[in-house]
Amino acid sequence: MILQESISTAIDAIRANFLRSFLTAIAIIIGTASVIAMVGIGSSAQKAIDDSITNASARTLSVYPSRARGTQKINSTPLVIKDADALIKDKEIQWRVSPEIRGSKSLKYGNESITISVTGARENYFDIQGYEINHGVFFNGRDDLARKRVAVIGSAVGTELKTSSEALVGKEVNLGGVTFKIIGVINSEGVSGWSNPDDQIYIPLLTASDRVFGRDRVDSIRVEVPNLHSPEEAMISIERVLRREHDIGPGEENNFRIHDWSQFTDLQRQATAIFSALIIGIAGISLLVGGIGVMNIMLVSVTERTREIGLRKALGATEKAILFQFIIEAVTLCIIGGVAGVLLGSFLYFIITLFQDWPFAIPFSAIFGSVTFSACIGLFFGIWPARKAAQLEPAVALRYE
Amino acid sequence: MSLIKAEGITKQYLLGNQTVDALRGISFDINQGEFIAIMGPSGSGKSTLMNIIGCLDTPTQGKYFLNQQEVSTFKGDELAKIRNKEIGFVFQTFHLLARNTALDNVMLPLKYAGFDKAKQMKRAKSVLLQVGLESRMEHQPSELSGGQQQRVAIARALVNKPSILFADEPTGNLDSQTGNEVIKLFKDLHDQGQTIILITHENEIASIAQRTIFIKDGLIESDTQNK
């Protein structure tokens, strides 16, 4: 009851000096708003990174041919489909292996013609990537072995051909001079990294190799390593197989490289975390400055209301009651600032998620934490002015001009 | 037994590095139900005496008993408790909280006394009725006339049933007509048995009291019963 009374007294006092209270609270508002916005952005970015790892229970290793030092030319020993098959056949490697051929071809449908990124892959490619079928079907292993001219397209391809991707299912298109039948459309995936799966066409690996690109050289071999296995051991196994396939003698350098993409995401995650921590640190300084402002305004308030304090004491207010009243006032001011900051920060973050196409997810702990922290700032910086108020001599305070 | 007993009260202040003797040995008794005027020119020590009788301050030397309690040995919150329970203050400048209604102002001492809200309301309303302000309870001080504001202040002083009603120049900020109304209210309260101490410099107002104590240079110059 006393608390409720004190809070309503505090709100009255804040309202009576609204402009001053608002200006004081600005630093608190900015501080909390940046904490909320940054934590939100941080968690969204984290989520985006997490989502880009196709399967959370596995890491993906990619094998690339290495370039000869100092040149842009592909090394004379490329990666070929046979290398992938050797990896699949090896007893130690029991994981999914996905050789991929990539290139760019023209795609014609009716009178429309566009240039499109082509990925030639096996049927497991879609599952490894986490792509889901939206219309029609994916191609399967038999399509691949038969070098069938079938294709799956991204959801945005239809629009570029002045039709819709759904409408293209069952239709024939011309890809680099070869007629293909569209058999499926994948769900819209959104941009991930620097590629957009929605803009691409996917065809069986052997079809790509024999009918479209005319090469058995692959651009990469993806190996999906379940988290149970250490990626380092997996790398050693892959290295062993490929060195054997490529006839690399002891002491000679590898002519391929194995890239651990999850290391990259780890780095990205770390960078985001460091960035967030930095901004939150700055926000903390803002809150501290805000707290000093609150202390300043509370000191002014105590001086201004010396007669009121004297009167309250004359009517029987104990030191504790006065102390409590002014601390509550400082804390209330900071909590109002904190809540306003949370709203402002959430709003800013919401705007950013709209532009970035991110999920909107502020952790409750951030809201709770930043409001609590503001309250603590109020408590900490309110104590001194409140003590000053509580220790005023009633006889002197009553006559203060 | 007397309600108030003052024995050889002195008060010294330090002004810069100079000691000022505001009170230089004052003794008197006040009985239950008395109406007393304290008079004296400014600088006489009248205000200092008022602070000590009102338990806003303690004497440098001497003993001060209120209801047989030696208040002169009390400190801080003990004094706050005495002020809350035993003394009702009425000030020249009313000292109402500007942002609170008349009712809230009157409830304030009861809040510090720790009564529950229902009891605070009930008592405050009955006292406001007593001072004739039942229709103005929800008004803020700025919406009340000077006389009405002073009656709110009197209601606030009375609400916790104090032993002493203490008024410091209560008519000083009022025109003579409303001043007279307030004085009449004091008289009525006295007739109902309330002990009242009135500080004033106007003879006319002092004359309604039963007894006048005149202070000069920190000493009691005269202590007379009025007719």
mmCIF file with all atom_site columns, N, CA and C in Angstrom, chain A residues 1-2 5 9 12-13 16 305 307-308 310-322 325 393-395 398-399, chain B residues 47 50-51 56-57 76-77 80-81 83-84 89 91 93 95-97 99-100 108-109 111-112 115-117 120 156 168:
data_model
loop_
_atom_site.group_PDB
_atom_site.id
_atom_site.type_symbol
_atom_site.label_atom_id
_atom_site.label_alt_id
_atom_site.label_comp_id
_atom_site.label_asym_id
_atom_site.label_entity_id
_atom_site.label_seq_id
_atom_site.pdbx_PDB_ins_code
_atom_site.Cartn_x
_atom_site.Cartn_y
_atom_site.Cartn_z
_atom_site.occupancy
_atom_site.B_iso_or_equiv
_atom_site.pdbx_formal_charge
_atom_site.auth_seq_id
_atom_site.auth_comp_id
_atom_site.auth_asym_id
_atom_site.auth_atom_id
_atom_site.pdbx_PDB_model_num
ATOM 1   N N  . MET A 1 1   ? 0.832  -1.200 0.000   1.00 0.00 ? 1   MET A N  1
ATOM 2   C CA . MET A 1 1   ? 0.000  0.000  0.000   1.00 0.00 ? 1   MET A CA 1
ATOM 3   C C  . MET A 1 1   ? 0.872  1.257  0.000   1.00 0.00 ? 1   MET A C  1
ATOM 4   N N  . ILE A 1 2   ? 1.895  1.242  0.899   1.00 0.00 ? 2   ILE A N  1
ATOM 5   C CA . ILE A 1 2   ? 2.801  2.391  0.949   1.00 0.00 ? 2   ILE A CA 1
ATOM 6   C C  . ILE A 1 2   ? 3.544  2.509  -0.376  1.00 0.00 ? 2   ILE A C  1
ATOM 7   N N  . GLU A 1 5   ? 1.271  3.979  -2.999  1.00 0.00 ? 5   GLU A N  1
ATOM 8   C CA . GLU A 1 5   ? 1.131  5.413  -2.690  1.00 0.00 ? 5   GLU A CA 1
ATOM 9   C C  . GLU A 1 5   ? 2.361  6.173  -3.184  1.00 0.00 ? 5   GLU A C  1
ATOM 10  N N  . THR A 1 9   ? 2.678  9.063  -6.016  1.00 0.00 ? 9   THR A N  1
ATOM 11  C CA . THR A 1 9   ? 3.284  10.365 -5.687  1.00 0.00 ? 9   THR A CA 1
ATOM 12  C C  . THR A 1 9   ? 4.424  10.660 -6.661  1.00 0.00 ? 9   THR A C  1
ATOM 13  N N  . ASP A 1 12  ? 3.134  11.602 -10.033 1.00 0.00 ? 12  ASP A N  1
ATOM 14  C CA . ASP A 1 12  ? 2.652  12.991 -9.965  1.00 0.00 ? 12  ASP A CA 1
ATOM 15  C C  . ASP A 1 12  ? 3.802  13.971 -10.108 1.00 0.00 ? 12  ASP A C  1
ATOM 16  N N  . ALA A 1 13  ? 4.879  13.693 -9.348  1.00 0.00 ? 13  ALA A N  1
ATOM 17  C CA . ALA A 1 13  ? 6.022  14.598 -9.361  1.00 0.00 ? 13  ALA A CA 1
ATOM 18  C C  . ALA A 1 13  ? 6.680  14.625 -10.742 1.00 0.00 ? 13  ALA A C  1
ATOM 19  N N  . ALA A 1 16  ? 4.446  16.570 -13.076 1.00 0.00 ? 16  ALA A N  1
ATOM 20  C CA . ALA A 1 16  ? 4.462  18.002 -12.798 1.00 0.00 ? 16  ALA A CA 1
ATOM 21  C C  . ALA A 1 16  ? 5.641  18.681 -13.486 1.00 0.00 ? 16  ALA A C  1
ATOM 22  N N  . ARG A 1 305 ? 11.990 21.101 -3.491  1.00 0.00 ? 305 ARG A N  1
ATOM 23  C CA . ARG A 1 305 ? 10.893 20.648 -2.643  1.00 0.00 ? 305 ARG A CA 1
ATOM 24  C C  . ARG A 1 305 ? 11.297 20.582 -1.173  1.00 0.00 ? 305 ARG A C  1
ATOM 25  N N  . ARG A 1 307 ? 10.736 22.672 1.200   1.00 0.00 ? 307 ARG A N  1
ATOM 26  C CA . ARG A 1 307 ? 9.608  22.997 2.075   1.00 0.00 ? 307 ARG A CA 1
ATOM 27  C C  . ARG A 1 307 ? 8.627  21.830 2.177   1.00 0.00 ? 307 ARG A C  1
ATOM 28  N N  . GLU A 1 308 ? 8.411  21.173 1.037   1.00 0.00 ? 308 GLU A N  1
ATOM 29  C CA . GLU A 1 308 ? 7.514  20.010 1.069   1.00 0.00 ? 308 GLU A CA 1
ATOM 30  C C  . GLU A 1 308 ? 8.084  18.933 1.996   1.00 0.00 ? 308 GLU A C  1
ATOM 31  N N  . GLY A 1 310 ? 10.132 19.432 4.480   1.00 0.00 ? 310 GLY A N  1
ATOM 32  C CA . GLY A 1 310 ? 9.972  19.935 5.838   1.00 0.00 ? 310 GLY A CA 1
ATOM 33  C C  . GLY A 1 310 ? 8.568  19.681 6.359   1.00 0.00 ? 310 GLY A C  1
ATOM 34  N N  . LEU A 1 311 ? 7.587  19.962 5.520   1.00 0.00 ? 311 LEU A N  1
ATOM 35  C CA . LEU A 1 311 ? 6.199  19.753 5.918   1.00 0.00 ? 311 LEU A CA 1
ATOM 36  C C  . LEU A 1 311 ? 5.932  18.272 6.209   1.00 0.00 ? 311 LEU A C  1
ATOM 37  N N  . ARG A 1 312 ? 6.369  17.434 5.292   1.00 0.00 ? 312 ARG A N  1
ATOM 38  C CA . ARG A 1 312 ? 6.142  15.991 5.482   1.00 0.00 ? 312 ARG A CA 1
ATOM 39  C C  . ARG A 1 312 ? 6.752  15.522 6.791   1.00 0.00 ? 312 ARG A C  1
ATOM 40  N N  . LYS A 1 313 ? 7.943  16.061 7.093   1.00 0.00 ? 313 LYS A N  1
ATOM 41  C CA . LYS A 1 313 ? 8.585  15.682 8.351   1.00 0.00 ? 313 LYS A CA 1
ATOM 42  C C  . LYS A 1 313 ? 7.804  16.217 9.544   1.00 0.00 ? 313 LYS A C  1
ATOM 43  N N  . ALA A 1 314 ? 7.299  17.450 9.413   1.00 0.00 ? 314 ALA A N  1
ATOM 44  C CA . ALA A 1 314 ? 6.519  18.035 10.499  1.00 0.00 ? 314 ALA A CA 1
ATOM 45  C C  . ALA A 1 314 ? 5.263  17.199 10.763  1.00 0.00 ? 314 ALA A C  1
ATOM 46  N N  . LEU A 1 315 ? 4.734  16.602 9.707   1.00 0.00 ? 315 LEU A N  1
ATOM 47  C CA . LEU A 1 315 ? 3.520  15.797 9.858   1.00 0.00 ? 315 LEU A CA 1
ATOM 48  C C  . LEU A 1 315 ? 3.832  14.380 10.327  1.00 0.00 ? 315 LEU A C  1
ATOM 49  N N  . GLY A 1 316 ? 5.099  14.085 10.478  1.00 0.00 ? 316 GLY A N  1
ATOM 50  C CA . GLY A 1 316 ? 5.445  12.796 11.065  1.00 0.00 ? 316 GLY A CA 1
ATOM 51  C C  . GLY A 1 316 ? 6.138  11.821 10.130  1.00 0.00 ? 316 GLY A C  1
ATOM 52  N N  . ALA A 1 317 ? 6.586  12.296 8.951   1.00 0.00 ? 317 ALA A N  1
ATOM 53  C CA . ALA A 1 317 ? 7.307  11.384 8.052   1.00 0.00 ? 317 ALA A CA 1
ATOM 54  C C  . ALA A 1 317 ? 8.659  11.040 8.666   1.00 0.00 ? 317 ALA A C  1
ATOM 55  N N  . THR A 1 318 ? 8.985  9.777  8.718   1.00 0.00 ? 318 THR A N  1
ATOM 56  C CA . THR A 1 318 ? 10.293 9.373  9.227   1.00 0.00 ? 318 THR A CA 1
ATOM 57  C C  . THR A 1 318 ? 11.336 9.549  8.120   1.00 0.00 ? 318 THR A C  1
ATOM 58  N N  . GLU A 1 319 ? 12.610 9.476  8.507   1.00 0.00 ? 319 GLU A N  1
ATOM 59  C CA . GLU A 1 319 ? 13.672 9.585  7.497   1.00 0.00 ? 319 GLU A CA 1
ATOM 60  C C  . GLU A 1 319 ? 13.511 8.516  6.430   1.00 0.00 ? 319 GLU A C  1
ATOM 61  N N  . LYS A 1 320 ? 13.128 7.335  6.884   1.00 0.00 ? 320 LYS A N  1
ATOM 62  C CA . LYS A 1 320 ? 12.949 6.225  5.953   1.00 0.00 ? 320 LYS A CA 1
ATOM 63  C C  . LYS A 1 320 ? 11.860 6.532  4.925   1.00 0.00 ? 320 LYS A C  1
ATOM 64  N N  . ALA A 1 321 ? 10.778 7.131  5.414   1.00 0.00 ? 321 ALA A N  1
ATOM 65  C CA . ALA A 1 321 ? 9.657  7.433  4.517   1.00 0.00 ? 321 ALA A CA 1
ATOM 66  C C  . ALA A 1 321 ? 10.079 8.412  3.427   1.00 0.00 ? 321 ALA A C  1
ATOM 67  N N  . ILE A 1 322 ? 10.864 9.437  3.817   1.00 0.00 ? 322 ILE A N  1
ATOM 68  C CA . ILE A 1 322 ? 11.319 10.429 2.840   1.00 0.00 ? 322 ILE A CA 1
ATOM 69  C C  . ILE A 1 322 ? 12.318 9.793  1.876   1.00 0.00 ? 322 ILE A C  1
ATOM 70  N N  . GLN A 1 325 ? 10.494 7.693  -0.529  1.00 0.00 ? 325 GLN A N  1
ATOM 71  C CA . GLN A 1 325 ? 9.754  8.487  -1.510  1.00 0.00 ? 325 GLN A CA 1
ATOM 72  C C  . GLN A 1 325 ? 10.654 8.936  -2.663  1.00 0.00 ? 325 GLN A C  1
ATOM 73  N N  . GLU A 1 393 ? 16.855 19.017 8.180   1.00 0.00 ? 393 GLU A N  1
ATOM 74  C CA . GLU A 1 393 ? 16.297 19.371 9.485   1.00 0.00 ? 393 GLU A CA 1
ATOM 75  C C  . GLU A 1 393 ? 14.896 19.933 9.246   1.00 0.00 ? 393 GLU A C  1
ATOM 76  N N  . PRO A 1 394 ? 13.874 19.376 9.881   1.00 0.00 ? 394 PRO A N  1
ATOM 77  C CA . PRO A 1 394 ? 12.517 19.834 9.582   1.00 0.00 ? 394 PRO A CA 1
ATOM 78  C C  . PRO A 1 394 ? 12.310 21.327 9.830   1.00 0.00 ? 394 PRO A C  1
ATOM 79  N N  . ALA A 1 395 ? 12.871 21.844 10.938  1.00 0.00 ? 395 ALA A N  1
ATOM 80  C CA . ALA A 1 395 ? 12.651 23.248 11.259  1.00 0.00 ? 395 ALA A CA 1
ATOM 81  C C  . ALA A 1 395 ? 13.264 24.158 10.202  1.00 0.00 ? 395 ALA A C  1
ATOM 82  N N  . LEU A 1 398 ? 11.324 23.727 6.668   1.00 0.00 ? 398 LEU A N  1
ATOM 83  C CA . LEU A 1 398 ? 10.011 24.385 6.616   1.00 0.00 ? 398 LEU A CA 1
ATOM 84  C C  . LEU A 1 398 ? 10.131 25.866 6.264   1.00 0.00 ? 398 LEU A C  1
ATOM 85  N N  . ARG A 1 399 ? 11.225 26.465 6.677   1.00 0.00 ? 399 ARG A N  1
ATOM 86  C CA . ARG A 1 399 ? 11.384 27.911 6.465   1.00 0.00 ? 399 ARG A CA 1
ATOM 87  C C  . ARG A 1 399 ? 12.230 28.225 5.245   1.00 0.00 ? 399 ARG A C  1
ATOM 88  N N  . SER B 2 47  ? 10.286 31.932 17.440  1.00 0.00 ? 47  SER B N  1
ATOM 89  C CA . SER B 2 47  ? 10.281 30.818 16.468  1.00 0.00 ? 47  SER B CA 1
ATOM 90  C C  . SER B 2 47  ? 11.078 29.627 16.986  1.00 0.00 ? 47  SER B C  1
ATOM 91  N N  . MET B 2 50  ? 9.013  27.882 19.415  1.00 0.00 ? 50  MET B N  1
ATOM 92  C CA . MET B 2 50  ? 7.983  27.122 18.714  1.00 0.00 ? 50  MET B CA 1
ATOM 93  C C  . MET B 2 50  ? 8.543  25.812 18.160  1.00 0.00 ? 50  MET B C  1
ATOM 94  N N  . ASN B 2 51  ? 9.739  25.859 17.579  1.00 0.00 ? 51  ASN B N  1
ATOM 95  C CA . ASN B 2 51  ? 10.355 24.645 17.040  1.00 0.00 ? 51  ASN B CA 1
ATOM 96  C C  . ASN B 2 51  ? 10.564 23.595 18.124  1.00 0.00 ? 51  ASN B C  1
ATOM 97  N N  . LEU B 2 56  ? 10.149 20.052 16.521  1.00 0.00 ? 56  LEU B N  1
ATOM 98  C CA . LEU B 2 56  ? 10.890 20.124 15.258  1.00 0.00 ? 56  LEU B CA 1
ATOM 99  C C  . LEU B 2 56  ? 12.381 20.264 15.546  1.00 0.00 ? 56  LEU B C  1
ATOM 100 N N  . ASP B 2 57  ? 12.690 20.563 16.764  1.00 0.00 ? 57  ASP B N  1
ATOM 101 C CA . ASP B 2 57  ? 14.080 20.806 17.151  1.00 0.00 ? 57  ASP B CA 1
ATOM 102 C C  . ASP B 2 57  ? 14.218 20.449 18.631  1.00 0.00 ? 57  ASP B C  1
ATOM 103 N N  . GLY B 2 76  ? 15.711 12.302 15.848  1.00 0.00 ? 76  GLY B N  1
ATOM 104 C CA . GLY B 2 76  ? 15.217 11.928 14.511  1.00 0.00 ? 76  GLY B CA 1
ATOM 105 C C  . GLY B 2 76  ? 13.831 11.334 14.434  1.00 0.00 ? 76  GLY B C  1
ATOM 106 N N  . ASP B 2 77  ? 13.777 10.022 14.227  1.00 0.00 ? 77  ASP B N  1
ATOM 107 C CA . ASP B 2 77  ? 12.502 9.371  13.971  1.00 0.00 ? 77  ASP B CA 1
ATOM 108 C C  . ASP B 2 77  ? 11.600 9.299  15.204  1.00 0.00 ? 77  ASP B C  1
ATOM 109 N N  . ALA B 2 80  ? 9.850  12.414 15.034  1.00 0.00 ? 80  ALA B N  1
ATOM 110 C CA . ALA B 2 80  ? 8.871  12.350 13.935  1.00 0.00 ? 80  ALA B CA 1
ATOM 111 C C  . ALA B 2 80  ? 7.588  11.688 14.424  1.00 0.00 ? 80  ALA B C  1
ATOM 112 N N  . LYS B 2 81  ? 7.761  10.647 15.220  1.00 0.00 ? 81  LYS B N  1
ATOM 113 C CA . LYS B 2 81  ? 6.613  9.912  15.738  1.00 0.00 ? 81  LYS B CA 1
ATOM 114 C C  . LYS B 2 81  ? 5.788  10.785 16.692  1.00 0.00 ? 81  LYS B C  1
ATOM 115 N N  . ARG B 2 83  ? 5.702  14.098 16.678  1.00 0.00 ? 83  ARG B N  1
ATOM 116 C CA . ARG B 2 83  ? 5.041  15.121 15.856  1.00 0.00 ? 83  ARG B CA 1
ATOM 117 C C  . ARG B 2 83  ? 3.790  14.556 15.217  1.00 0.00 ? 83  ARG B C  1
ATOM 118 N N  . ASN B 2 84  ? 3.919  13.318 14.758  1.00 0.00 ? 84  ASN B N  1
ATOM 119 C CA . ASN B 2 84  ? 2.796  12.686 14.068  1.00 0.00 ? 84  ASN B CA 1
ATOM 120 C C  . ASN B 2 84  ? 1.617  12.468 15.006  1.00 0.00 ? 84  ASN B C  1
ATOM 121 N N  . PHE B 2 89  ? 0.130  20.805 13.282  1.00 0.00 ? 89  PHE B N  1
ATOM 122 C CA . PHE B 2 89  ? 0.680  22.118 12.909  1.00 0.00 ? 89  PHE B CA 1
ATOM 123 C C  . PHE B 2 89  ? -0.248 22.863 11.963  1.00 0.00 ? 89  PHE B C  1
ATOM 124 N N  . PHE B 2 91  ? 0.265  26.394 9.693   1.00 0.00 ? 91  PHE B N  1
ATOM 125 C CA . PHE B 2 91  ? 1.295  27.380 9.352   1.00 0.00 ? 91  PHE B CA 1
ATOM 126 C C  . PHE B 2 91  ? 0.687  28.621 8.711   1.00 0.00 ? 91  PHE B C  1
ATOM 127 N N  . THR B 2 93  ? 1.683  30.008 6.010   1.00 0.00 ? 93  THR B N  1
ATOM 128 C CA . THR B 2 93  ? 1.565  29.844 4.552   1.00 0.00 ? 93  THR B CA 1
ATOM 129 C C  . THR B 2 93  ? 0.860  28.540 4.177   1.00 0.00 ? 93  THR B C  1
ATOM 130 N N  . HIS B 2 95  ? 1.065  25.596 3.768   1.00 0.00 ? 95  HIS B N  1
ATOM 131 C CA . HIS B 2 95  ? 1.868  24.406 3.491   1.00 0.00 ? 95  HIS B CA 1
ATOM 132 C C  . HIS B 2 95  ? 1.034  23.207 3.061   1.00 0.00 ? 95  HIS B C  1
ATOM 133 N N  . LEU B 2 96  ? 0.191  23.413 2.078   1.00 0.00 ? 96  LEU B N  1
ATOM 134 C CA . LEU B 2 96  ? -0.544 22.262 1.525   1.00 0.00 ? 96  LEU B CA 1
ATOM 135 C C  . LEU B 2 96  ? 0.232  21.736 0.324   1.00 0.00 ? 96  LEU B C  1
ATOM 136 N N  . LEU B 2 97  ? 0.101  20.444 0.042   1.00 0.00 ? 97  LEU B N  1
ATOM 137 C CA . LEU B 2 97  ? 0.745  19.895 -1.154  1.00 0.00 ? 97  LEU B CA 1
ATOM 138 C C  . LEU B 2 97  ? -0.103 20.267 -2.363  1.00 0.00 ? 97  LEU B C  1
ATOM 139 N N  . ARG B 2 99  ? -0.273 19.505 -5.489  1.00 0.00 ? 99  ARG B N  1
ATOM 140 C CA . ARG B 2 99  ? -0.803 18.575 -6.493  1.00 0.00 ? 99  ARG B CA 1
ATOM 141 C C  . ARG B 2 99  ? -1.786 17.567 -5.903  1.00 0.00 ? 99  ARG B C  1
ATOM 142 N N  . ASN B 2 100 ? -2.040 17.703 -4.600  1.00 0.00 ? 100 ASN B N  1
ATOM 143 C CA . ASN B 2 100 ? -2.967 16.757 -3.971  1.00 0.00 ? 100 ASN B CA 1
ATOM 144 C C  . ASN B 2 100 ? -4.289 17.430 -3.643  1.00 0.00 ? 100 ASN B C  1
ATOM 145 N N  . LEU B 2 108 ? -2.649 12.782 4.823   1.00 0.00 ? 108 LEU B N  1
ATOM 146 C CA . LEU B 2 108 ? -1.192 12.585 4.883   1.00 0.00 ? 108 LEU B CA 1
ATOM 147 C C  . LEU B 2 108 ? -0.654 12.166 6.268   1.00 0.00 ? 108 LEU B C  1
ATOM 148 N N  . PRO B 2 109 ? -1.040 12.858 7.364   1.00 0.00 ? 109 PRO B N  1
ATOM 149 C CA . PRO B 2 109 ? -0.508 12.423 8.675   1.00 0.00 ? 109 PRO B CA 1
ATOM 150 C C  . PRO B 2 109 ? -0.922 10.993 9.016   1.00 0.00 ? 109 PRO B C  1
ATOM 151 N N  . LYS B 2 111 ? -1.384 8.637  6.895   1.00 0.00 ? 111 LYS B N  1
ATOM 152 C CA . LYS B 2 111 ? -0.555 7.744  6.085   1.00 0.00 ? 111 LYS B CA 1
ATOM 153 C C  . LYS B 2 111 ? 0.757  7.472  6.805   1.00 0.00 ? 111 LYS B C  1
ATOM 154 N N  . TYR B 2 112 ? 1.369  8.543  7.339   1.00 0.00 ? 112 TYR B N  1
ATOM 155 C CA . TYR B 2 112 ? 2.629  8.356  8.047   1.00 0.00 ? 112 TYR B CA 1
ATOM 156 C C  . TYR B 2 112 ? 2.427  7.615  9.373   1.00 0.00 ? 112 TYR B C  1
ATOM 157 N N  . PHE B 2 115 ? -2.040 4.052  9.146   1.00 0.00 ? 115 PHE B N  1
ATOM 158 C CA . PHE B 2 115 ? -3.413 3.548  9.095   1.00 0.00 ? 115 PHE B CA 1
ATOM 159 C C  . PHE B 2 115 ? -3.731 3.005  7.709   1.00 0.00 ? 115 PHE B C  1
ATOM 160 N N  . ASP B 2 116 ? -4.699 2.099  7.645   1.00 0.00 ? 116 ASP B N  1
ATOM 161 C CA . ASP B 2 116 ? -5.078 1.622  6.309   1.00 0.00 ? 116 ASP B CA 1
ATOM 162 C C  . ASP B 2 116 ? -5.917 2.684  5.601   1.00 0.00 ? 116 ASP B C  1
ATOM 163 N N  . LYS B 2 117 ? -5.976 2.530  4.306   1.00 0.00 ? 117 LYS B N  1
ATOM 164 C CA . LYS B 2 117 ? -6.559 3.559  3.448   1.00 0.00 ? 117 LYS B CA 1
ATOM 165 C C  . LYS B 2 117 ? -8.015 3.880  3.825   1.00 0.00 ? 117 LYS B C  1
ATOM 166 N N  . GLN B 2 120 ? -8.045 6.019  6.845   1.00 0.00 ? 120 GLN B N  1
ATOM 167 C CA . GLN B 2 120 ? -7.552 7.355  6.502   1.00 0.00 ? 120 GLN B CA 1
ATOM 168 C C  . GLN B 2 120 ? -8.675 8.198  5.921   1.00 0.00 ? 120 GLN B C  1
ATOM 169 N N  . ARG B 2 156 ? -6.126 18.989 8.606   1.00 0.00 ? 156 ARG B N  1
ATOM 170 C CA . ARG B 2 156 ? -4.958 18.112 8.571   1.00 0.00 ? 156 ARG B CA 1
ATOM 171 C C  . ARG B 2 156 ? -4.282 18.050 9.941   1.00 0.00 ? 156 ARG B C  1
ATOM 172 N N  . ASP B 2 168 ? 1.061  28.742 13.900  1.00 0.00 ? 168 ASP B N  1
ATOM 173 C CA . ASP B 2 168 ? 2.082  29.777 13.764  1.00 0.00 ? 168 ASP B CA 1
ATOM 174 C C  . ASP B 2 168 ? 1.532  30.870 12.839  1.00 0.00 ? 168 ASP B C  1
#
